[in-house]
Short mmCIF file of C-alpha atoms in Angstrom, two decimals:
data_model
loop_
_atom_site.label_atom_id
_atom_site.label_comp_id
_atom_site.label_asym_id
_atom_site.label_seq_id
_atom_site.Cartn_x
_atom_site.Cartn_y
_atom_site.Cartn_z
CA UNK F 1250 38.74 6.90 41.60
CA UNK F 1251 35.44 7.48 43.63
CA UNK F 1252 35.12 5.39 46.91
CA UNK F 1253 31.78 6.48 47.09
CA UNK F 1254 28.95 6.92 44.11
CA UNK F 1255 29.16 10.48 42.51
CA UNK F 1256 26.43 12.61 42.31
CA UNK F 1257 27.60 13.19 38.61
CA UNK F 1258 29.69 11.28 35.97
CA UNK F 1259 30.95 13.18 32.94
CA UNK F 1260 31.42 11.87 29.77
CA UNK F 1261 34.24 12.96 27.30
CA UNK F 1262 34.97 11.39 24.34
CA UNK F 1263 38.12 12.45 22.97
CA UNK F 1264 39.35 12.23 19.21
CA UNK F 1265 41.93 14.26 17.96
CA UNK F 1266 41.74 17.42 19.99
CA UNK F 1267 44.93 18.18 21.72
CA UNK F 1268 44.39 21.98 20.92
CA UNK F 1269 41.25 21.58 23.32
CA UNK F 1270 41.13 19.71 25.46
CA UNK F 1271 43.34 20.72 28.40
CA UNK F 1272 40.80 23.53 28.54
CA UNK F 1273 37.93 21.07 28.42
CA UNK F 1274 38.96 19.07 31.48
CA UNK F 1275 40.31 22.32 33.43
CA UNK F 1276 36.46 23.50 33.38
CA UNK F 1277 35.74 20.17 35.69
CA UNK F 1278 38.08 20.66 37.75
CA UNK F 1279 37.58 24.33 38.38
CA UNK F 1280 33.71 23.54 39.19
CA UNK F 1281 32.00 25.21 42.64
CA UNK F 1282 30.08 21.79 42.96
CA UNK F 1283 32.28 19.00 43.30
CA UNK F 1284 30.54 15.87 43.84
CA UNK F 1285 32.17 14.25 40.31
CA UNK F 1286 34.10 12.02 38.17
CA UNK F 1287 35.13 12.74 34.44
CA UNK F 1288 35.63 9.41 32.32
CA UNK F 1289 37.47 10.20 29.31
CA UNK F 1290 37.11 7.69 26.52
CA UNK F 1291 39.92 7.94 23.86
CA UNK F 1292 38.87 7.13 20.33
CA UNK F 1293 42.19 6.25 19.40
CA UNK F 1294 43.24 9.46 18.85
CA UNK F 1295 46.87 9.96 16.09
CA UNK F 1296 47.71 13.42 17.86
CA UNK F 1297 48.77 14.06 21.15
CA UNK F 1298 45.06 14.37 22.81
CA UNK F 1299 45.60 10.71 24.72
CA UNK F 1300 48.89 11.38 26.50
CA UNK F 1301 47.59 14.73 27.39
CA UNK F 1302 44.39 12.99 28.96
CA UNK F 1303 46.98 10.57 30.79
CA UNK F 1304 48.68 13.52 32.05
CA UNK F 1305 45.73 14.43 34.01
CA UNK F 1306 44.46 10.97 34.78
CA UNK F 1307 47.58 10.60 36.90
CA UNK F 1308 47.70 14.11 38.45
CA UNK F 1309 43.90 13.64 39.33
CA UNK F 1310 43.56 10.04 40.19
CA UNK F 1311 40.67 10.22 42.31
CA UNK F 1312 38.64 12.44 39.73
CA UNK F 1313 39.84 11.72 35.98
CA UNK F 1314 39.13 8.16 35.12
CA UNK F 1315 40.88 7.39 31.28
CA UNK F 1316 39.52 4.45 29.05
CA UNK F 1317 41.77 4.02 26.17
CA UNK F 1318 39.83 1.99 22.55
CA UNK F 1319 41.93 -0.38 20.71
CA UNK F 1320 39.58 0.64 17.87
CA UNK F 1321 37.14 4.28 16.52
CA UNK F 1322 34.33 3.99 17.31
CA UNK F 1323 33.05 7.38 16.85
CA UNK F 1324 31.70 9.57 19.36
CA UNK F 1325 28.25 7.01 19.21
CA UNK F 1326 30.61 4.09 20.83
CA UNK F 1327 32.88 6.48 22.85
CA UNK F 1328 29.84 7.15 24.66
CA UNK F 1329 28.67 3.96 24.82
CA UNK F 1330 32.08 3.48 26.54
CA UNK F 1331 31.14 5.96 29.47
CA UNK F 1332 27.69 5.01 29.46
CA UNK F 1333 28.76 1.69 31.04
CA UNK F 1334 31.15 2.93 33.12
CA UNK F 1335 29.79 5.53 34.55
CA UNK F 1336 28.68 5.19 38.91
CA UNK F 1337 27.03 8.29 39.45
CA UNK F 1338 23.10 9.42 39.78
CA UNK F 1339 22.76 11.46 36.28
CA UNK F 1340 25.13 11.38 32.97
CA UNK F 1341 26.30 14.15 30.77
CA UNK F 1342 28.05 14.15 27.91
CA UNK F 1343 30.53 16.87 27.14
CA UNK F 1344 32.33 17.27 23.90
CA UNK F 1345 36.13 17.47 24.64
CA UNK F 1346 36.40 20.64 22.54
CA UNK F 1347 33.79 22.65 24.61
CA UNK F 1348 33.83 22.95 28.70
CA UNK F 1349 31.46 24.52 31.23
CA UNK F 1350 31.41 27.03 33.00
CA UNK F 1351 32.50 27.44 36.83
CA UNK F 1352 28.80 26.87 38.41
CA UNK F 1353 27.53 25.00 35.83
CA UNK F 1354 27.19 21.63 38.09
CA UNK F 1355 25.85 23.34 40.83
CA UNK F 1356 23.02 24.97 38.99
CA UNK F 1357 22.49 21.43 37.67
CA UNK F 1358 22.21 20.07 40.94
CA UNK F 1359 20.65 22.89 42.70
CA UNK F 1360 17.81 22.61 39.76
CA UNK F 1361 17.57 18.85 39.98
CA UNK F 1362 17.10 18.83 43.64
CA UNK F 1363 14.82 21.81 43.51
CA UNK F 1364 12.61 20.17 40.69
CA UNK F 1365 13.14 16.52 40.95
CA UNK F 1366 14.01 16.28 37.48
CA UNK F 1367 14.59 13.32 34.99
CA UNK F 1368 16.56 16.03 32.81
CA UNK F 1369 18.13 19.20 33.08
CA UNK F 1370 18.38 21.45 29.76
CA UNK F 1371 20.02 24.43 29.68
CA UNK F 1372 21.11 26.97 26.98
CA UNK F 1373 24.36 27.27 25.10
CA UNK F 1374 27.15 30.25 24.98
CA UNK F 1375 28.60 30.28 21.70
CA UNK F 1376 32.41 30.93 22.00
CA UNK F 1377 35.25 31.39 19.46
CA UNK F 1378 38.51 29.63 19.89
CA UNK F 1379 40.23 32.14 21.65
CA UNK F 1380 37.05 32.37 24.24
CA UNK F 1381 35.64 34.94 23.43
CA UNK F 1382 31.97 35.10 23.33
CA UNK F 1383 29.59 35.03 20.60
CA UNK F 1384 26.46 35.02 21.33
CA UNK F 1385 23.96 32.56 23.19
CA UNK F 1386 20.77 30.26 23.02
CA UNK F 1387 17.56 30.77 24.79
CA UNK F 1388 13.92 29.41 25.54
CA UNK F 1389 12.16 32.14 25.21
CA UNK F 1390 12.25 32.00 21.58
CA UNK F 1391 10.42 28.61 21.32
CA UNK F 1392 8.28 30.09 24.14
CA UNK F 1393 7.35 33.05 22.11
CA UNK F 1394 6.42 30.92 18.99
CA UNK F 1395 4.92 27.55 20.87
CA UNK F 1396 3.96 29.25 24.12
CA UNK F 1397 5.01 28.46 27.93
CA UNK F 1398 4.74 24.94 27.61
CA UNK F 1399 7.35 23.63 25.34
CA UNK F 1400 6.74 20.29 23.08
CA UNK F 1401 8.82 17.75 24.52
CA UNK F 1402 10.92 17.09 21.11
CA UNK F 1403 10.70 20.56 19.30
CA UNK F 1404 13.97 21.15 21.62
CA UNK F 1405 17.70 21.23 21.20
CA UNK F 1406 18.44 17.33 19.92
CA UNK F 1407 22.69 17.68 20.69
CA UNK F 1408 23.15 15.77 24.23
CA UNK F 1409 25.63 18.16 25.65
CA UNK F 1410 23.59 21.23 27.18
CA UNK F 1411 21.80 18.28 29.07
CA UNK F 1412 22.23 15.86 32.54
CA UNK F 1413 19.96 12.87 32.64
CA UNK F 1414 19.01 10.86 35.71
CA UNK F 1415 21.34 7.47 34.64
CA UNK F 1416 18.54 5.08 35.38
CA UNK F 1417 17.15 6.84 31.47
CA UNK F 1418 20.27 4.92 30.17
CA UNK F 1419 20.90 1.86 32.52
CA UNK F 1420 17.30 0.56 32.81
CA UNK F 1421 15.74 1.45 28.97
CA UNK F 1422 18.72 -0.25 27.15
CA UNK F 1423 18.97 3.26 24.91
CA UNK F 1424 22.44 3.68 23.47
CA UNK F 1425 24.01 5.81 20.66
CA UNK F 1426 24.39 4.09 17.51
CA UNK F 1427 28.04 3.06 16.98
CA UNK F 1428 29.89 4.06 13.36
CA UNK F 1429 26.89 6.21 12.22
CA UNK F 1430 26.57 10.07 11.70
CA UNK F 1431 24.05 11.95 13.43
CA UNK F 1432 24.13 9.75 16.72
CA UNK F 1433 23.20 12.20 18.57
CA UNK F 1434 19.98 12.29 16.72
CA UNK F 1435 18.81 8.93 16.73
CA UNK F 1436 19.34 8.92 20.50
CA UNK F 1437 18.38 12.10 22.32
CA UNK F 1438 14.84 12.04 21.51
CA UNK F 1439 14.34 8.87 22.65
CA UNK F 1440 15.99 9.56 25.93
CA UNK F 1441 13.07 12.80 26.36
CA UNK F 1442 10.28 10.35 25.27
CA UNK F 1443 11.64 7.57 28.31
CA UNK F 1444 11.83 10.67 30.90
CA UNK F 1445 8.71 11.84 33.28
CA UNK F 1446 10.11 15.55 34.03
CA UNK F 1447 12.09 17.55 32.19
CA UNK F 1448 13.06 20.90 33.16
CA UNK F 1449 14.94 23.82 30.94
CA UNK F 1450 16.89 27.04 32.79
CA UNK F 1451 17.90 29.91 31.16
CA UNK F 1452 21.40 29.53 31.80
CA UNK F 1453 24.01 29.62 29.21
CA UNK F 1454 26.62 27.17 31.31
CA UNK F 1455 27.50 25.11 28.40
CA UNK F 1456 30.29 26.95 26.22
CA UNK F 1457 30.17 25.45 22.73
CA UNK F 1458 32.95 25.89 20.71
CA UNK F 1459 32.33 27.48 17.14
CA UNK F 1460 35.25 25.82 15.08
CA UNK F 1461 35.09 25.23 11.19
CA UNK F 1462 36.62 21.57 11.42
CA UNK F 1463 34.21 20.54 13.68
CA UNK F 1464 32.01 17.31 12.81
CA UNK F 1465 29.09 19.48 12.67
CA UNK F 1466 31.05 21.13 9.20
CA UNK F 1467 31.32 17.97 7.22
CA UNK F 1468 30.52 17.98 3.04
CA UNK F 1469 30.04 14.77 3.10
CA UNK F 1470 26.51 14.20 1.17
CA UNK F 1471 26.26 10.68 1.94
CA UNK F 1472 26.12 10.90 5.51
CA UNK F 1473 22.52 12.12 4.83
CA UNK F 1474 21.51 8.61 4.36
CA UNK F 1475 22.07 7.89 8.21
CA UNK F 1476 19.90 10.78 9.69
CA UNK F 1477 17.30 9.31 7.66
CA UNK F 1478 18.20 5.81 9.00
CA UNK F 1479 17.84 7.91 13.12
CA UNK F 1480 14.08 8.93 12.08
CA UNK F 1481 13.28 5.42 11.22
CA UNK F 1482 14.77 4.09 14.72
CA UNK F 1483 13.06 6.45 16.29
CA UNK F 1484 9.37 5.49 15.08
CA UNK F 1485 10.70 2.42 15.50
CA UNK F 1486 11.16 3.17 19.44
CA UNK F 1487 7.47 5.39 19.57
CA UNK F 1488 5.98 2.01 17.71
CA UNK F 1489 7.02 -0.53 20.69
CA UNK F 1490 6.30 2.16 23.52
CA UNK F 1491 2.90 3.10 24.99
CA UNK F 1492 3.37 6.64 24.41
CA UNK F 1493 0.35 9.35 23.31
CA UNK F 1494 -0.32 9.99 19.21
CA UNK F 1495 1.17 13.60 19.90
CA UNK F 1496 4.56 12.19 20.29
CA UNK F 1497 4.51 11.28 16.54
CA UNK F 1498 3.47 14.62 15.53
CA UNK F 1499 5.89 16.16 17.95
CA UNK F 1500 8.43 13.24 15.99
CA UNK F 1501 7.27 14.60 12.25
CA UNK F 1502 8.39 17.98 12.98
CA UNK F 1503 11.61 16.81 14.18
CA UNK F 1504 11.75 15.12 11.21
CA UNK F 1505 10.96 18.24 8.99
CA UNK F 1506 13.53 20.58 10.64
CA UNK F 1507 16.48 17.96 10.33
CA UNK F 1508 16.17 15.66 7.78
CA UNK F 1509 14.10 17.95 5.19
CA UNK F 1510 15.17 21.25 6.34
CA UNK F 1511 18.72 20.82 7.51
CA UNK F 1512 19.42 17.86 5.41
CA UNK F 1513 18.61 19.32 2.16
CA UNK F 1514 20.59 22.46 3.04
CA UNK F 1515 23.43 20.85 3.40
CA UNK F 1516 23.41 18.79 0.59
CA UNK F 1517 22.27 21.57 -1.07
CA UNK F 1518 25.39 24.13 -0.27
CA UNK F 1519 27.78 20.70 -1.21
CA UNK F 1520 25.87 20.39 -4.58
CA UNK F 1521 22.58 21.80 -5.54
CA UNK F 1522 21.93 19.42 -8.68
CA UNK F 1523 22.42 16.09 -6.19
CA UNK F 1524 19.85 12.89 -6.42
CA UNK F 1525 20.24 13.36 -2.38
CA UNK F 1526 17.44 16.08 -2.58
CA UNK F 1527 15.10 14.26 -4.09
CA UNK F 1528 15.87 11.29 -1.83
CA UNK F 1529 15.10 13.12 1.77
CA UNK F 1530 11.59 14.70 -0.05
CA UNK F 1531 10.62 11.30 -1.02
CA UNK F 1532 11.82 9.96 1.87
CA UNK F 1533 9.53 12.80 3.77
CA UNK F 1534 6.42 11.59 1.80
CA UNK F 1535 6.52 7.80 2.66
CA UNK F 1536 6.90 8.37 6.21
CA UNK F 1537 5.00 11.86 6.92
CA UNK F 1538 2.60 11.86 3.88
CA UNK F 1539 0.81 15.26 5.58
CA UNK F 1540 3.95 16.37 6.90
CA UNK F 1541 2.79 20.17 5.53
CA UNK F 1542 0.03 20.59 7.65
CA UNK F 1543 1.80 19.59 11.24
CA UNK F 1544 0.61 21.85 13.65
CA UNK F 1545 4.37 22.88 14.81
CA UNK F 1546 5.14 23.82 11.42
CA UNK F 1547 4.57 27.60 13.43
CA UNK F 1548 7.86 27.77 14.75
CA UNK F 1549 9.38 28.73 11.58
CA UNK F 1550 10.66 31.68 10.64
CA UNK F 1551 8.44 33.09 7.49
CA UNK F 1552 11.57 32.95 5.84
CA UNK F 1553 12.39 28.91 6.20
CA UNK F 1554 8.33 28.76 5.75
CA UNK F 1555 9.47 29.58 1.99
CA UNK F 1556 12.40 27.56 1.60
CA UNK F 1557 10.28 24.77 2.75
CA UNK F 1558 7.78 24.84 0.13
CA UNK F 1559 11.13 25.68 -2.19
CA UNK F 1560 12.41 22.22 -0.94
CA UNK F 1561 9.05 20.17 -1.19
CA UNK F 1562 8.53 21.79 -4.83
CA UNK F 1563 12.06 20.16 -5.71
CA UNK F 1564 13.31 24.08 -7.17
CA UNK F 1565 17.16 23.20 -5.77
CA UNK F 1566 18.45 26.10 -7.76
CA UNK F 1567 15.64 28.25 -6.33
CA UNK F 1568 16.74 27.20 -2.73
CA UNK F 1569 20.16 27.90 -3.03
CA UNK F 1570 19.97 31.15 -4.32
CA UNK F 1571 17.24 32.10 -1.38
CA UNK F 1572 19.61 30.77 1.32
CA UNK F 1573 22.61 31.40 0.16
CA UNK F 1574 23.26 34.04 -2.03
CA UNK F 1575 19.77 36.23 -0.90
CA UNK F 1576 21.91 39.51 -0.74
CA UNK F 1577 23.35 38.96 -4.29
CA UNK F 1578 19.91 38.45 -5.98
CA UNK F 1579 18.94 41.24 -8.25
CA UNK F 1580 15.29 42.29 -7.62
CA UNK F 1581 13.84 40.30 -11.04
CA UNK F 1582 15.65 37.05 -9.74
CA UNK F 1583 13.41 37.57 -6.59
CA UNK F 1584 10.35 38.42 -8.13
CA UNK F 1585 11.11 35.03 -10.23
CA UNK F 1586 11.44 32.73 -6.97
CA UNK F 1587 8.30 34.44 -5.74
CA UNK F 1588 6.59 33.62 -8.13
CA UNK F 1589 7.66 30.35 -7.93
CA UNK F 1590 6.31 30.36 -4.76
CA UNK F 1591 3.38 31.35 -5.45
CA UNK F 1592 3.52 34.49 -4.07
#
């Protein structure tokens, strides 16, 4: 490994994904900046992704670094894993079924050293799994609803399209939850909230794989329960810092989009009679009582506006036909959920 500190230490945790990640770990190795190490933590993996990350550990000794757990601990504790290995000046975390592209690290460093930055954001291209691409994110969308200056947590909450200056992690004590859904949740905002300077470029370096049996696809309705458990750690973590009132607004919209918003929709496309509905808009209430009049509530589309008040009037049926079968509707069905809406 490294004789000498790395500018940047990559983070990969690996779980099944021997279709991937040879790709993954080429995109490190095929970067313009190389001031790096990549520490692969296998999750105990039952295909062949571990010998194929020993394969490169011993062809690239001195940048491939392989920790192998005796026991899953999801991609929470795999991180974990890396966290406290890691040497260099600023983390990322890089799922090990997506990879960057070729001057990705050097626009990360060229920014950070440009700007001084605590974080580095950038936007995603959306890929297929033969590569080709998709589509991608951009900033000027939030700019255009929020204006130039963006709210600190009305921002992409997945850790990958970011680098963070390590001290974030090493001197705060912040860690992903271990064995819970949604990690990624419960931790990034609190990472933003600890940093003085974060900075977001345009460019789409991070390639994000779009694959149906991803993590992200899961019909699992239980595993609601934990991104409601995330929103209560993270007041938790605004309660015991010293940080300004507009942080908890900032927090109640997060809150909105994925745990009323998101949340319900999923449960709702699983099953749109489940108890789980009613559970995240009560849930809403006793945390964010006025959570219909936050100020951010701007960035949605005119069309979530009205599957919001949908979801805080508890018409399930209403909702699912709106988001999911809109181009089946006959025109009376609309007029009905109009109405409904008061419209």
């Amino acid at each position: 490994m490294h004789q000498k500190k790395p500018f940047f230490s990559i983070i990969v945790p690996v779980y099944n994904v021997e279709k991937y990640l040879g790709a993954c770990l080429d995109s490190f190795l095929s970067q313009t900046f190389t001031d790096f190490e990549v520490i692969v933590v296998d999750d105990v993996s039952t295909d062949g992704s571990r010998n194929i990350a020993r394969t490169y550990q011993r062809q690239y000794p001195d940048k491939i670094q392989l920790i192998e757990h005796t026991v899953n601990t999801r991609q929470g504790g795999a991180r974990n894993t890396g966290i406290a290995a890691a040497t260099g000046d600023y983390l990322m975390f890089i799922d090990s079924d997506d990879y960057l592209k070729p001057d990705a690290l050097e626009i990360y460093a060229n920014t950070i050293a440009r700007e001084n930055a605590d974080i580095v954001e950038c936007c995603f291209s959306y890929v297929d799994e033969q590569g080709h691409y998709l589509r991608r994110s951009s900033f000027r969308d939030r700019i255009a609803r929020l204006g130039e200056h963006i709210p600190l947590l009305i921002s992409e909450m997945g850790p990958c399209n970011k680098v963070y200056r390590a001290e974030l992690f090493r001197d705060t004590g912040i860690r992903f939850p271990e064995k819970y859904y949604y990690e990624d949740y419960w931790t990034v905002p609190k990472v933003l909230m600890a940093a003085k300077r974060v900075v977001y470029i345009e460019d789409p370096v991070y390639c994000y794989l779009q694959r149906s049996t991803s993590t992200m696809h899961d019909t699992n309705i239980d595993r609601n329960n934990d991104i409601m458990l995330g929103t209560d750690s993270l007041l938790q973590f605004f309660s015991e810092g010293n940080f300004p009132e507009e942080t908890k607004t900032q927090l109640e919209s997060l809150a909105i989009e994925h745990v009323l918003f998101h949340g319900t929709l999923r449960v709702n496309t699983i099953d749109y009679t489940s108890s789980m509905q009613k559970k995240i808009r009560e849930y809403m209430l006793s945390r964010f009582p006025d959570y219909k009049n936050n100020p951010y509530n701007c960035r949605f589309s005119s069309r979530e506006k009205r599957i919001l008040k949908l979801i805080g009037a508890g018409h399930s049926l209403a909702v699912n036909l709106l988001w999911y079968q809109r181009n089946r509707l006959s025109g009376a069905v609309k007029s009905l959920i109009f109405k409904l809406l008061g419209k």
